[in-house]
PDB file of C-alpha atoms and ligand atoms in Angstrom:
ATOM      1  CA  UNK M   1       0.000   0.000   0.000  1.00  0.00           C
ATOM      2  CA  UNK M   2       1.388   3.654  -0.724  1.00  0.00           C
ATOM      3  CA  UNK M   3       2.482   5.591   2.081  1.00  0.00           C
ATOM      4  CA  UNK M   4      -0.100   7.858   2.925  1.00  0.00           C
ATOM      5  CA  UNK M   5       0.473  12.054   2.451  1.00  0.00           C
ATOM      6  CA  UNK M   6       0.943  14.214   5.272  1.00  0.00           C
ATOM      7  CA  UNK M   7      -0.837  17.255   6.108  1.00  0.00           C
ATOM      8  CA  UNK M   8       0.313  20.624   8.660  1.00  0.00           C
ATOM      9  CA  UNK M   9      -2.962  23.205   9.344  1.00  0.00           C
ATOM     10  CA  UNK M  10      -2.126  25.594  11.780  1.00  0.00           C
ATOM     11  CA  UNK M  11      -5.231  27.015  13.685  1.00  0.00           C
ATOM     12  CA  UNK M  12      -7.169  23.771  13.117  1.00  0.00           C
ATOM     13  CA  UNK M  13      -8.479  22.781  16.255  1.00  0.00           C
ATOM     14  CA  UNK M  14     -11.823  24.703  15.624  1.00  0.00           C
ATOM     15  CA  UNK M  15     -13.473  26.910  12.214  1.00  0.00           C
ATOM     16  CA  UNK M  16     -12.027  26.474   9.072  1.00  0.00           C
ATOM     17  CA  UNK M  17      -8.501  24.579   9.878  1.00  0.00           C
ATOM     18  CA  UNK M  18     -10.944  21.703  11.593  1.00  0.00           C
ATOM     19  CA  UNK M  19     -12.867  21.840   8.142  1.00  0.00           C
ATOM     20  CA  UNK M  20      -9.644  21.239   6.125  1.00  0.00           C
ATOM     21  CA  UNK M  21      -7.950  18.921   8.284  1.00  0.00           C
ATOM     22  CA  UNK M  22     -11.014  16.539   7.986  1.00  0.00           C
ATOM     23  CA  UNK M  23     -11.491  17.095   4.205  1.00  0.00           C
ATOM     24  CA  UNK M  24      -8.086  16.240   3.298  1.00  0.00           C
ATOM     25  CA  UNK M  25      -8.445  13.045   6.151  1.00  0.00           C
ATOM     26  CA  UNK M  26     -11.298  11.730   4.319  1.00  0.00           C
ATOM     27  CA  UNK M  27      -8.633  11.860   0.866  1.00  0.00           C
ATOM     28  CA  UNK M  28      -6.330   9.880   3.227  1.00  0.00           C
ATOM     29  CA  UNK M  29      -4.030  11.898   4.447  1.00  0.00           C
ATOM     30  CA  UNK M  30      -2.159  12.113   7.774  1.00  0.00           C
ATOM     31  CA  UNK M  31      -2.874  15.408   9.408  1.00  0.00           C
ATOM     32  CA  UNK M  32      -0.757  17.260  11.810  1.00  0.00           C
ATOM     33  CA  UNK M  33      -3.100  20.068  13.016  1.00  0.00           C
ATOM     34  CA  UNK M  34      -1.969  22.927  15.611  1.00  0.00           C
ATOM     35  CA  UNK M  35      -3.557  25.509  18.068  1.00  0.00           C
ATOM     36  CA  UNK M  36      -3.191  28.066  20.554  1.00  0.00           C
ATOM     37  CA  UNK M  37      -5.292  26.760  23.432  1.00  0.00           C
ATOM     38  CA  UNK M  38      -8.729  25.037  23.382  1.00  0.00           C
ATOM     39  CA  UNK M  39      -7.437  21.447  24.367  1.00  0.00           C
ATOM     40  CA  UNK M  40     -10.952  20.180  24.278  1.00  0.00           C
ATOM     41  CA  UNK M  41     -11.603  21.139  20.821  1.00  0.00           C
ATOM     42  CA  UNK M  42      -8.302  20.159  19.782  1.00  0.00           C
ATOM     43  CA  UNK M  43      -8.561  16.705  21.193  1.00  0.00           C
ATOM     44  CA  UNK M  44     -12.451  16.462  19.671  1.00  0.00           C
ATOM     45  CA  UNK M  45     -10.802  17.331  16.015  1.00  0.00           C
ATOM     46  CA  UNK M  46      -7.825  14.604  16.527  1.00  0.00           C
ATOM     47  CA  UNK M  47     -10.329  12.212  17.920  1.00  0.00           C
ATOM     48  CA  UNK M  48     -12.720  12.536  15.058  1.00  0.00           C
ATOM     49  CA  UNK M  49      -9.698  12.439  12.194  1.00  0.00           C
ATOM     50  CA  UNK M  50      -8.620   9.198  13.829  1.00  0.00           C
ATOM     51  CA  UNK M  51     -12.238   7.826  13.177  1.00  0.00           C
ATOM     52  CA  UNK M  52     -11.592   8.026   9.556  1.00  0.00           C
ATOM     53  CA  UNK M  53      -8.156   5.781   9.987  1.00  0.00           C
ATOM     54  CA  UNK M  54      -5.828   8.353   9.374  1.00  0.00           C
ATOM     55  CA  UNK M  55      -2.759   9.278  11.614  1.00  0.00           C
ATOM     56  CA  UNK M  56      -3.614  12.208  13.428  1.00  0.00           C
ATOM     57  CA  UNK M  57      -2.120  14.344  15.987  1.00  0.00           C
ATOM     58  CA  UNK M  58      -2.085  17.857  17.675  1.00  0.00           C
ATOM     59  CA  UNK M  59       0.390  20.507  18.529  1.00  0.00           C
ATOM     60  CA  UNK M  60      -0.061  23.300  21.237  1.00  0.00           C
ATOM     61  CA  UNK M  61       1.723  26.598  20.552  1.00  0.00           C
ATOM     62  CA  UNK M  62       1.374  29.939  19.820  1.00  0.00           C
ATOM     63  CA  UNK M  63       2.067  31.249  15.814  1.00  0.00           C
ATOM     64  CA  UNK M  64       3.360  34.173  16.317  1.00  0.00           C
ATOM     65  CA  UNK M  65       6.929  32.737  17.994  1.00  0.00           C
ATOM     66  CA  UNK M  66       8.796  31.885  15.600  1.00  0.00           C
ATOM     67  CA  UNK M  67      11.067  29.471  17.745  1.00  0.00           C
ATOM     68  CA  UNK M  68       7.999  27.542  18.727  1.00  0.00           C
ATOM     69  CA  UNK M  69       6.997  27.277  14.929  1.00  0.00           C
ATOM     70  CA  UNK M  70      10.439  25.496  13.698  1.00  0.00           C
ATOM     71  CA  UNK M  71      10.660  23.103  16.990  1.00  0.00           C
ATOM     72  CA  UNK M  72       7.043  22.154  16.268  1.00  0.00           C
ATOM     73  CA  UNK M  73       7.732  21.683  12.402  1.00  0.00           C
ATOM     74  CA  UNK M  74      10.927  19.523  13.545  1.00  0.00           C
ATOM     75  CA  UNK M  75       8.914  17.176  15.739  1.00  0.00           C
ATOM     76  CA  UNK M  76       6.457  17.210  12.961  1.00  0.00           C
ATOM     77  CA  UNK M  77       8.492  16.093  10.896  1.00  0.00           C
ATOM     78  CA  UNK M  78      10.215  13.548  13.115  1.00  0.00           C
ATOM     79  CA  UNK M  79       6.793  11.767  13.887  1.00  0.00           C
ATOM     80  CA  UNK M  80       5.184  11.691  10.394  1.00  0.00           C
ATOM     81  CA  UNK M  81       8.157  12.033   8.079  1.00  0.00           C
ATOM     82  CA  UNK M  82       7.535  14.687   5.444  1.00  0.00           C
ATOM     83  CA  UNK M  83       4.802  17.306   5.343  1.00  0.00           C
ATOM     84  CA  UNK M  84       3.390  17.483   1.086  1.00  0.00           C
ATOM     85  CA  UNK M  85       0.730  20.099   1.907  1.00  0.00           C
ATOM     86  CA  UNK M  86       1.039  23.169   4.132  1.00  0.00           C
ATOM     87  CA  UNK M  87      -2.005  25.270   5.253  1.00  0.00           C
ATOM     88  CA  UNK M  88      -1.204  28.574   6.995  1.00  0.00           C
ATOM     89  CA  UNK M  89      -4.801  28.979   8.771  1.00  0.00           C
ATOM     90  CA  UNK M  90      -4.367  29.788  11.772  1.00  0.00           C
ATOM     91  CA  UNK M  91      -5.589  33.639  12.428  1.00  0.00           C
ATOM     92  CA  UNK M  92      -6.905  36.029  14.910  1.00  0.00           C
ATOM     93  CA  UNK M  93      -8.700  39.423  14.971  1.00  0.00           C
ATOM     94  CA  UNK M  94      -8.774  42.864  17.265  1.00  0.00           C
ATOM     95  CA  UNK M  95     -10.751  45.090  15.231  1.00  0.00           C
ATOM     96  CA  UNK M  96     -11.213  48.964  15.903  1.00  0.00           C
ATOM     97  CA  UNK M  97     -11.124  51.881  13.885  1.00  0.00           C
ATOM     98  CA  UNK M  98      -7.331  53.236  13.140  1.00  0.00           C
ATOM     99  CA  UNK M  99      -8.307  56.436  14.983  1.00  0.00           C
ATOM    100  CA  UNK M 100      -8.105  54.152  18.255  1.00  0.00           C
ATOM    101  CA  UNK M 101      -6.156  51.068  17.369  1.00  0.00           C
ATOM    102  CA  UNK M 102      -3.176  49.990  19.866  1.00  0.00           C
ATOM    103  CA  UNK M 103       0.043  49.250  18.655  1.00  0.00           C
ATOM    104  CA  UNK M 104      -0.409  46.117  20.694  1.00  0.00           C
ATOM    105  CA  UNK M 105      -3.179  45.103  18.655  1.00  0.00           C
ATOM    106  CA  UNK M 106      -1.399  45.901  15.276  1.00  0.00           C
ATOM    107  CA  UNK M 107       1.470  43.588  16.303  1.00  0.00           C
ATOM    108  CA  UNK M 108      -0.732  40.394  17.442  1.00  0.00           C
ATOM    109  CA  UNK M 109      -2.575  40.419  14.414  1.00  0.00           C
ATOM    110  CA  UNK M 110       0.099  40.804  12.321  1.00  0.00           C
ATOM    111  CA  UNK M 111       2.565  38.317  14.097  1.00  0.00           C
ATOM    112  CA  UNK M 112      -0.692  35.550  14.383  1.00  0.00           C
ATOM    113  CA  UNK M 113      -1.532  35.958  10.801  1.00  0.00           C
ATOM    114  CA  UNK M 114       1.542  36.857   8.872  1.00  0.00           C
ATOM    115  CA  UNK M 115       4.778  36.409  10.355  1.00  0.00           C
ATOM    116  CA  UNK M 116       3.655  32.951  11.338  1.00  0.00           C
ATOM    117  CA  UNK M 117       3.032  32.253   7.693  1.00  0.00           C
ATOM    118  CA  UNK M 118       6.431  33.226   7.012  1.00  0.00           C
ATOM    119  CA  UNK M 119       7.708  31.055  10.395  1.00  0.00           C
ATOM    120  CA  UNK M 120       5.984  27.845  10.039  1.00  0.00           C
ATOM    121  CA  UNK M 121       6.611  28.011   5.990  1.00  0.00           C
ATOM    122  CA  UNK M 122      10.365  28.781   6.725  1.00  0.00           C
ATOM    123  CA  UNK M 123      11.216  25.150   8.222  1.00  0.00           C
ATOM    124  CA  UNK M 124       8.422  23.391   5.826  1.00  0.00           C
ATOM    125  CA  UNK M 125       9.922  24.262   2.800  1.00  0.00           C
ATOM    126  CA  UNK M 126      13.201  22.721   3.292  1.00  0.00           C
ATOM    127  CA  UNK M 127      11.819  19.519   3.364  1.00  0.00           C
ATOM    128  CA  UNK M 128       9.395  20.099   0.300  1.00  0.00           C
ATOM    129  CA  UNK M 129      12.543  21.361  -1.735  1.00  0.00           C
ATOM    130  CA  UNK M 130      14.264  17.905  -0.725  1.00  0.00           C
ATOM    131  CA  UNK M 131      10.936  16.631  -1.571  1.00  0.00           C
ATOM    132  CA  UNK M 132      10.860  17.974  -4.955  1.00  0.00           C
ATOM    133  CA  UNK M 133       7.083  18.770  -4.392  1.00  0.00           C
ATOM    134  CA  UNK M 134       4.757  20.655  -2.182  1.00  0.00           C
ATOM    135  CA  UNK M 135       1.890  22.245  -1.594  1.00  0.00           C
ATOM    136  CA  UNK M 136       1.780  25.477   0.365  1.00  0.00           C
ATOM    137  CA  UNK M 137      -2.029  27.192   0.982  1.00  0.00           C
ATOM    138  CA  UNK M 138      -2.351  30.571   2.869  1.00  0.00           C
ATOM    139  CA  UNK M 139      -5.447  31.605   4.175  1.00  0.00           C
ATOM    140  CA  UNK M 140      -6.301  34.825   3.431  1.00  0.00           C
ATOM    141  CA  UNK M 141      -9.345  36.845   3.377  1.00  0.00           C
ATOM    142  CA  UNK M 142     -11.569  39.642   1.484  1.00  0.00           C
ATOM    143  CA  UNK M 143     -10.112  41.799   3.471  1.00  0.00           C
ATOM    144  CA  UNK M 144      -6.928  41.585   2.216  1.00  0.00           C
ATOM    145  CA  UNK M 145      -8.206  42.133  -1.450  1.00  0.00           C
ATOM    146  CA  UNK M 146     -10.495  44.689  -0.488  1.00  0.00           C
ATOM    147  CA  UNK M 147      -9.744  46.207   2.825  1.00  0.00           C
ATOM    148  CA  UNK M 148     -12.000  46.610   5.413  1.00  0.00           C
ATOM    149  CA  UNK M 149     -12.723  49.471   7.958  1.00  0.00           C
ATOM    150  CA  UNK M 150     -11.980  48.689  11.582  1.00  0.00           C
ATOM    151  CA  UNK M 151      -9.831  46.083   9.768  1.00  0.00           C
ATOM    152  CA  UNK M 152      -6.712  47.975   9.478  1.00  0.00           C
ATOM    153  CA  UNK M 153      -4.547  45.509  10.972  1.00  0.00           C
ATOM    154  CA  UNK M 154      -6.161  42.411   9.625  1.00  0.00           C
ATOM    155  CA  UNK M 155      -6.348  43.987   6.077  1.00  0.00           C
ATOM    156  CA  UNK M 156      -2.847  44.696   6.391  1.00  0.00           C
ATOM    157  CA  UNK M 157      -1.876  40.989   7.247  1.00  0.00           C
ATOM    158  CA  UNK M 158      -3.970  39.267   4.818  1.00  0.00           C
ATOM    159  CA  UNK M 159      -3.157  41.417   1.589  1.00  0.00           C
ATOM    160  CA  UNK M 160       1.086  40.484   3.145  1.00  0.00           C
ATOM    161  CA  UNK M 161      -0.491  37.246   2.651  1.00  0.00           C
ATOM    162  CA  UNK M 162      -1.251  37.369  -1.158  1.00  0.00           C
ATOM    163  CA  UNK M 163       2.224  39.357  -1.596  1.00  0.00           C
ATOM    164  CA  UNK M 164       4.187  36.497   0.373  1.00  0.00           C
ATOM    165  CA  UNK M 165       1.887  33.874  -2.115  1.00  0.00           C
ATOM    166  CA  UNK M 166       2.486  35.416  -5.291  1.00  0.00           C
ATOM    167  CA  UNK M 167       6.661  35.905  -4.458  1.00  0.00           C
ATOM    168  CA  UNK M 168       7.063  33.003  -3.052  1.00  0.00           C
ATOM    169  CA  UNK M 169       5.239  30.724  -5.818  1.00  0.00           C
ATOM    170  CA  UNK M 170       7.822  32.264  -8.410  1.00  0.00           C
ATOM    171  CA  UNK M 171      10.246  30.904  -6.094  1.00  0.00           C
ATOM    172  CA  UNK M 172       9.372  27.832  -5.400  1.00  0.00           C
ATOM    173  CA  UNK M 173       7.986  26.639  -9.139  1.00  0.00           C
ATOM    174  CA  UNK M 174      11.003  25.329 -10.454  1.00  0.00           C
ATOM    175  CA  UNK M 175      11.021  22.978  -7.459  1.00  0.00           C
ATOM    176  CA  UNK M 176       7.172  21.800  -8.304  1.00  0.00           C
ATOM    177  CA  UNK M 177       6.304  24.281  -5.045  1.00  0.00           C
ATOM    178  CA  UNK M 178       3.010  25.472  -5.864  1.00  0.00           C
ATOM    179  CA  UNK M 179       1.379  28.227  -3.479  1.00  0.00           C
ATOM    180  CA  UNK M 180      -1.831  29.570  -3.065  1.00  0.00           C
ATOM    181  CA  UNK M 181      -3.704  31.426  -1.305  1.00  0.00           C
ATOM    182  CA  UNK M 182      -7.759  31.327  -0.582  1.00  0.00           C
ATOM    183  CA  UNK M 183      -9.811  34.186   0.716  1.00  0.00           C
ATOM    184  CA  UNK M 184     -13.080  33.383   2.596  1.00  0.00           C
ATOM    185  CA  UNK M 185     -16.131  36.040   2.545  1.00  0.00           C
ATOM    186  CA  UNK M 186     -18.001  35.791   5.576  1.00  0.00           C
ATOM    187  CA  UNK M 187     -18.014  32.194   6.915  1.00  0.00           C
ATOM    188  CA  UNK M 188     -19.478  30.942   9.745  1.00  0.00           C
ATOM    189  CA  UNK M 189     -17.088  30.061  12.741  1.00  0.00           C
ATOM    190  CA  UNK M 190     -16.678  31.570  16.029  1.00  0.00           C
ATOM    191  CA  UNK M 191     -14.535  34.492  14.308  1.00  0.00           C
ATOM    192  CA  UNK M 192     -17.671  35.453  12.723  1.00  0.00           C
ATOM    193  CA  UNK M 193     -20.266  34.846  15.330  1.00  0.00           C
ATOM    194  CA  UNK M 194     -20.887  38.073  16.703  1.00  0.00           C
ATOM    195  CA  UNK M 195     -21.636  39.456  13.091  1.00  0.00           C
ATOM    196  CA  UNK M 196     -25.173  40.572  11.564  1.00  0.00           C
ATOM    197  CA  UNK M 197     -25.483  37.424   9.398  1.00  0.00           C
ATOM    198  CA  UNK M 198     -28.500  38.624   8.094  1.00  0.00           C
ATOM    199  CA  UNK M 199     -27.088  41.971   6.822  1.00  0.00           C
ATOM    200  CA  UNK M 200     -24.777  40.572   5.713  1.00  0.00           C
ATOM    201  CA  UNK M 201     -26.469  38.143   3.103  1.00  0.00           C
ATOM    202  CA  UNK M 202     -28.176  40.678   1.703  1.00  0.00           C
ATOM    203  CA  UNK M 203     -24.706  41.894   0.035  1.00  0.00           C
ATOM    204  CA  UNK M 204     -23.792  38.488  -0.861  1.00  0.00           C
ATOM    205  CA  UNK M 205     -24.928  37.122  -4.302  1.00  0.00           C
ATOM    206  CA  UNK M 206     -25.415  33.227  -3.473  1.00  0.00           C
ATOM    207  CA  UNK M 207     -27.588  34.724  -0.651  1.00  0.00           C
ATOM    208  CA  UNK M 208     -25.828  32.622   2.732  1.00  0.00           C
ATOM    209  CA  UNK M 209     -22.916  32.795   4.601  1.00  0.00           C
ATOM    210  CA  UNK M 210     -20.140  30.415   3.709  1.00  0.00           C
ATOM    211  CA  UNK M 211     -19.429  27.178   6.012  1.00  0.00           C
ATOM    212  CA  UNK M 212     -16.205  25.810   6.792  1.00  0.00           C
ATOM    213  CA  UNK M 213     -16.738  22.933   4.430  1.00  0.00           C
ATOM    214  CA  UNK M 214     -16.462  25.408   1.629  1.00  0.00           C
ATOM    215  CA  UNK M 215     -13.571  26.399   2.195  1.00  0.00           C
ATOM    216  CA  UNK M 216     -12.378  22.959   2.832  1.00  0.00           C
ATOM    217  CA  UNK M 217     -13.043  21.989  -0.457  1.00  0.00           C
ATOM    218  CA  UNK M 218     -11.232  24.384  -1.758  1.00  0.00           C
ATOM    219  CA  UNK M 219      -8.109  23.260  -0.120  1.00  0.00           C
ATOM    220  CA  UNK M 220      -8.506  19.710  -1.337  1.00  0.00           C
ATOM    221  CA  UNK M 221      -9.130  20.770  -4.977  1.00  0.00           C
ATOM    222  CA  UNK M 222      -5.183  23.076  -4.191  1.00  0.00           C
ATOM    223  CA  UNK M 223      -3.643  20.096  -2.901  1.00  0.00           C
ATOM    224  CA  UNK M 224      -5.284  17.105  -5.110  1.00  0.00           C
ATOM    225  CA  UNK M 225      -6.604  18.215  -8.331  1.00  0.00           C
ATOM    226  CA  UNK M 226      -4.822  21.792  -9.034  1.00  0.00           C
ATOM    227  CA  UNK M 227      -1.564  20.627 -10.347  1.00  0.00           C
ATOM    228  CA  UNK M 228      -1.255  23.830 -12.975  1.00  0.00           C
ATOM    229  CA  UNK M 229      -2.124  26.629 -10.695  1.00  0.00           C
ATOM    230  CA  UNK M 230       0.236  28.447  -8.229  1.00  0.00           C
ATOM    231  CA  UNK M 231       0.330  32.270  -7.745  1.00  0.00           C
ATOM    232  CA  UNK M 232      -3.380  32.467  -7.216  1.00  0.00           C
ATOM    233  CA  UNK M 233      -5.524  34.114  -5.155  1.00  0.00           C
ATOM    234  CA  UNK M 234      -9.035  32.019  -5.121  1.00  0.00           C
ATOM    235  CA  UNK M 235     -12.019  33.987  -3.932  1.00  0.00           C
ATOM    236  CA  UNK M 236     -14.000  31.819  -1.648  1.00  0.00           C
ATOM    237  CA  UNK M 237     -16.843  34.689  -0.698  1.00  0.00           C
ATOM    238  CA  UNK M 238     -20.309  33.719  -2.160  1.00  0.00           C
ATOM    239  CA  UNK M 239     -19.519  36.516  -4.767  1.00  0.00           C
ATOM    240  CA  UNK M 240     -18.255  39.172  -2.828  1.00  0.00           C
ATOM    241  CA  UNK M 241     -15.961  40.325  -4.787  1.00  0.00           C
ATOM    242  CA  UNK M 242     -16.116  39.946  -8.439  1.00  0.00           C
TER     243      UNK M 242
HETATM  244  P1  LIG J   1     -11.480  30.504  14.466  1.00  0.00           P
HETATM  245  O1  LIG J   1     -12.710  29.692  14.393  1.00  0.00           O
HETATM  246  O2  LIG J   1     -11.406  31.654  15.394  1.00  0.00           O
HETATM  247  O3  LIG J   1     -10.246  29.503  14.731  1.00  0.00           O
HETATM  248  C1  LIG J   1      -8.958  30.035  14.856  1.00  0.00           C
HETATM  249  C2  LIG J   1      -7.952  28.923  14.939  1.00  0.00           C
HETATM  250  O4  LIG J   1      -6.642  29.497  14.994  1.00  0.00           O
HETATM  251  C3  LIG J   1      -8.086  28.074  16.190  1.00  0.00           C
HETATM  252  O5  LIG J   1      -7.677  26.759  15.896  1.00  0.00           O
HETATM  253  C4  LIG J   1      -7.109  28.733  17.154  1.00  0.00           C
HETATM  254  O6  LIG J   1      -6.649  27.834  18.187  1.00  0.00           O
HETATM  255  C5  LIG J   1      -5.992  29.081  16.190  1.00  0.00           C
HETATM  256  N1  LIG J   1      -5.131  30.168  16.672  1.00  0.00           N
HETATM  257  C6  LIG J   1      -5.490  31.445  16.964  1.00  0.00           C
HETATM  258  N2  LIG J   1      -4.425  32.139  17.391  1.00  0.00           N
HETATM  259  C7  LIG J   1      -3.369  31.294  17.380  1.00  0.00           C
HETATM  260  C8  LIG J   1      -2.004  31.406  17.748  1.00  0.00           C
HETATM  261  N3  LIG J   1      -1.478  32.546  18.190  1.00  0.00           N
HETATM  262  N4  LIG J   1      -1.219  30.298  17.642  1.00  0.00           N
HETATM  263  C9  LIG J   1      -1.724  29.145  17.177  1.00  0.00           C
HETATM  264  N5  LIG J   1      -3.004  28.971  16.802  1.00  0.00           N
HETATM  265  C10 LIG J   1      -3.821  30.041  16.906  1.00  0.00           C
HETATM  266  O7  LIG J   1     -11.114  31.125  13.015  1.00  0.00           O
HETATM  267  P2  LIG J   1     -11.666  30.747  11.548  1.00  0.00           P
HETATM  268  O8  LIG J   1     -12.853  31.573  11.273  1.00  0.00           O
HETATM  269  O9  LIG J   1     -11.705  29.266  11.395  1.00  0.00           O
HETATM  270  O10 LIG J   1     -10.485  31.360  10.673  1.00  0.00           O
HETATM  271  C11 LIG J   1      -9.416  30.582  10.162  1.00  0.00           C
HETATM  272  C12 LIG J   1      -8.608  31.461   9.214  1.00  0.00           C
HETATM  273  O11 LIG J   1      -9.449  31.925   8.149  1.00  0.00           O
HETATM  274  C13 LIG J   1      -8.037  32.717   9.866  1.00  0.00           C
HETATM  275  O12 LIG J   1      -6.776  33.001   9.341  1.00  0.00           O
HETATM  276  C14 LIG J   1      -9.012  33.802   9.452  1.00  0.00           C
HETATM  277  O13 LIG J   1      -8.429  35.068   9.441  1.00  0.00           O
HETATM  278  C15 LIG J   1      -9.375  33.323   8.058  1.00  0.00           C
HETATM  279  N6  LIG J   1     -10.643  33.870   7.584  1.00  0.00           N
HETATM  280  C16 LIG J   1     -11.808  33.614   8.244  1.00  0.00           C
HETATM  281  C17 LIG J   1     -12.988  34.142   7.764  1.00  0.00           C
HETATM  282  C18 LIG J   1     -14.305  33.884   8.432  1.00  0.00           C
HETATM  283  O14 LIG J   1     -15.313  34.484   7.983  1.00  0.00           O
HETATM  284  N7  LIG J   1     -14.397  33.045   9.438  1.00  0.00           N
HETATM  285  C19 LIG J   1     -12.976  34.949   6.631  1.00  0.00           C
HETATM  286  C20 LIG J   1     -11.775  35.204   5.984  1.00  0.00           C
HETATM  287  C21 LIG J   1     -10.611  34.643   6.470  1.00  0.00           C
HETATM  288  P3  LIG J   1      -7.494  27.661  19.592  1.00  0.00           P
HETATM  289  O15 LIG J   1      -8.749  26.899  19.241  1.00  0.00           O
HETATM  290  O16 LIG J   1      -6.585  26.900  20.462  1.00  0.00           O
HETATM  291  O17 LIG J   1      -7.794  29.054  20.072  1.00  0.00           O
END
């Protein structure tokens, strides 16, 4: 039998990263997930991608430390032996308008959602250059094709995303590296859950908020089926933006 591919999703103990880490179980791979905190929902998600007879295991630490990201690729690497498909998910938001925003809050969203792109992708690629394949996936967001208002910081982090995508897949071709990024609309997850979902539809062409799952998919069809396509920034938003 052929040795099974390995998944990393950072920030997939909950929301979208859970979503992934399950789709790409159910294709068979082994999936390496990683959070900040929540041990119980952590432990739910590895319990319930060991149900579908995958290898499965989490990792507790925090993003934005960049020493923490390349011990926790290394033992990563250690326990499942190569990593083909790399989701940078994990993310976090402290809105407020400019006027009033802390430099505090500027510097934990951008170290949780873009320097720890650039930290956990750092180690990962190594091994996908040895590899002679990979697949990297950054999550991004509308935000950071649009900008948003209160959003400053977050905007700022996720368009660094689709600048770090597009650089690094000219990179990284040559060594059959392809990155992407994805950015969600409005989907629903505990980031989102304080939001007028309602409102909110009525701007959105397909009429709903996104789910997880959608996004999911989206990942699986990066990593499985979208062998031609690297640079790319796939809108993932209901019709958002077009
Ligand atoms: P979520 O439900 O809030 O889940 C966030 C995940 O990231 C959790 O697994 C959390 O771990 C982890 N995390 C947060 N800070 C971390 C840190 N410092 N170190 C390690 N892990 C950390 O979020 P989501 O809605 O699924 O969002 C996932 C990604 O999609 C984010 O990058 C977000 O910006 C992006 N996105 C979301 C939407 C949306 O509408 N939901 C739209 C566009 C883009 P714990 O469970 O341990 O806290």
């Amino acid at each position: 039998m052929a040795e099974n591919k390995v998944a990393l999703i950072t920030g997939a103990s909950r929301g979208i990263g859970r979503a992934c880490a399950l789709e790409l179980a159910r294709s068979g791979y082994d999936v390496a997930i990683t959070y900040a905190g929540n041990d119980e929902a952590a432990n739910k998600t590895v319990e319930d991608l060991k149900a579908l007879n995958i290898k499965a295991k989490a990792y507790k630490f925090d993003v934005s430390n960049k020493d923490a990201c390349e011990k926790a690729a290394g033992e990563i690497l250690a326990e499942f032996g190569k990593i083909d498909v790399l989701v940078n998910n994990a993310g976090i938001t402290r809105d407020g308008l400019f006027m009033r925003m802390s430099a505090d809050n500027w510097e934990a969203v951008i170290n949780t959602n873009l320097n720890s792109a650039f930290y956990m992708t750092n180690p990962v690629i190594k091994t996908m250059i040895k590899q002679r394949s990979g697949c990297i996936v950054n999550m991004s967001s509308i935000a950071g094709r649009m900008g948003n208002a209160g959003q400053a910081n977050y905007s700022s982090a996720k368009a660094g995303l689709i600048g770090f995508t597009k650089a690094l897949a000219k990179e990284l071709g040559s060594r059959n590296i392809r990155v992407n990024a994805i950015a969600p609309g409005f989907i629903q997850t505990d980031m989102t859950k304080g939001l007028d979902a309602e409102k909110i539809t009525e701007h959105i062409p397909l009429r709903r908020l996104g789910q997880p799952e959608d996004i999911a998919k989206t990942v699986k069809f990066l990593a499985e089926d979208a062998t031609y396509i690297t640079g790319q920034v796939i809108g993932v938003d209901g019709g958002l933006v077009i």
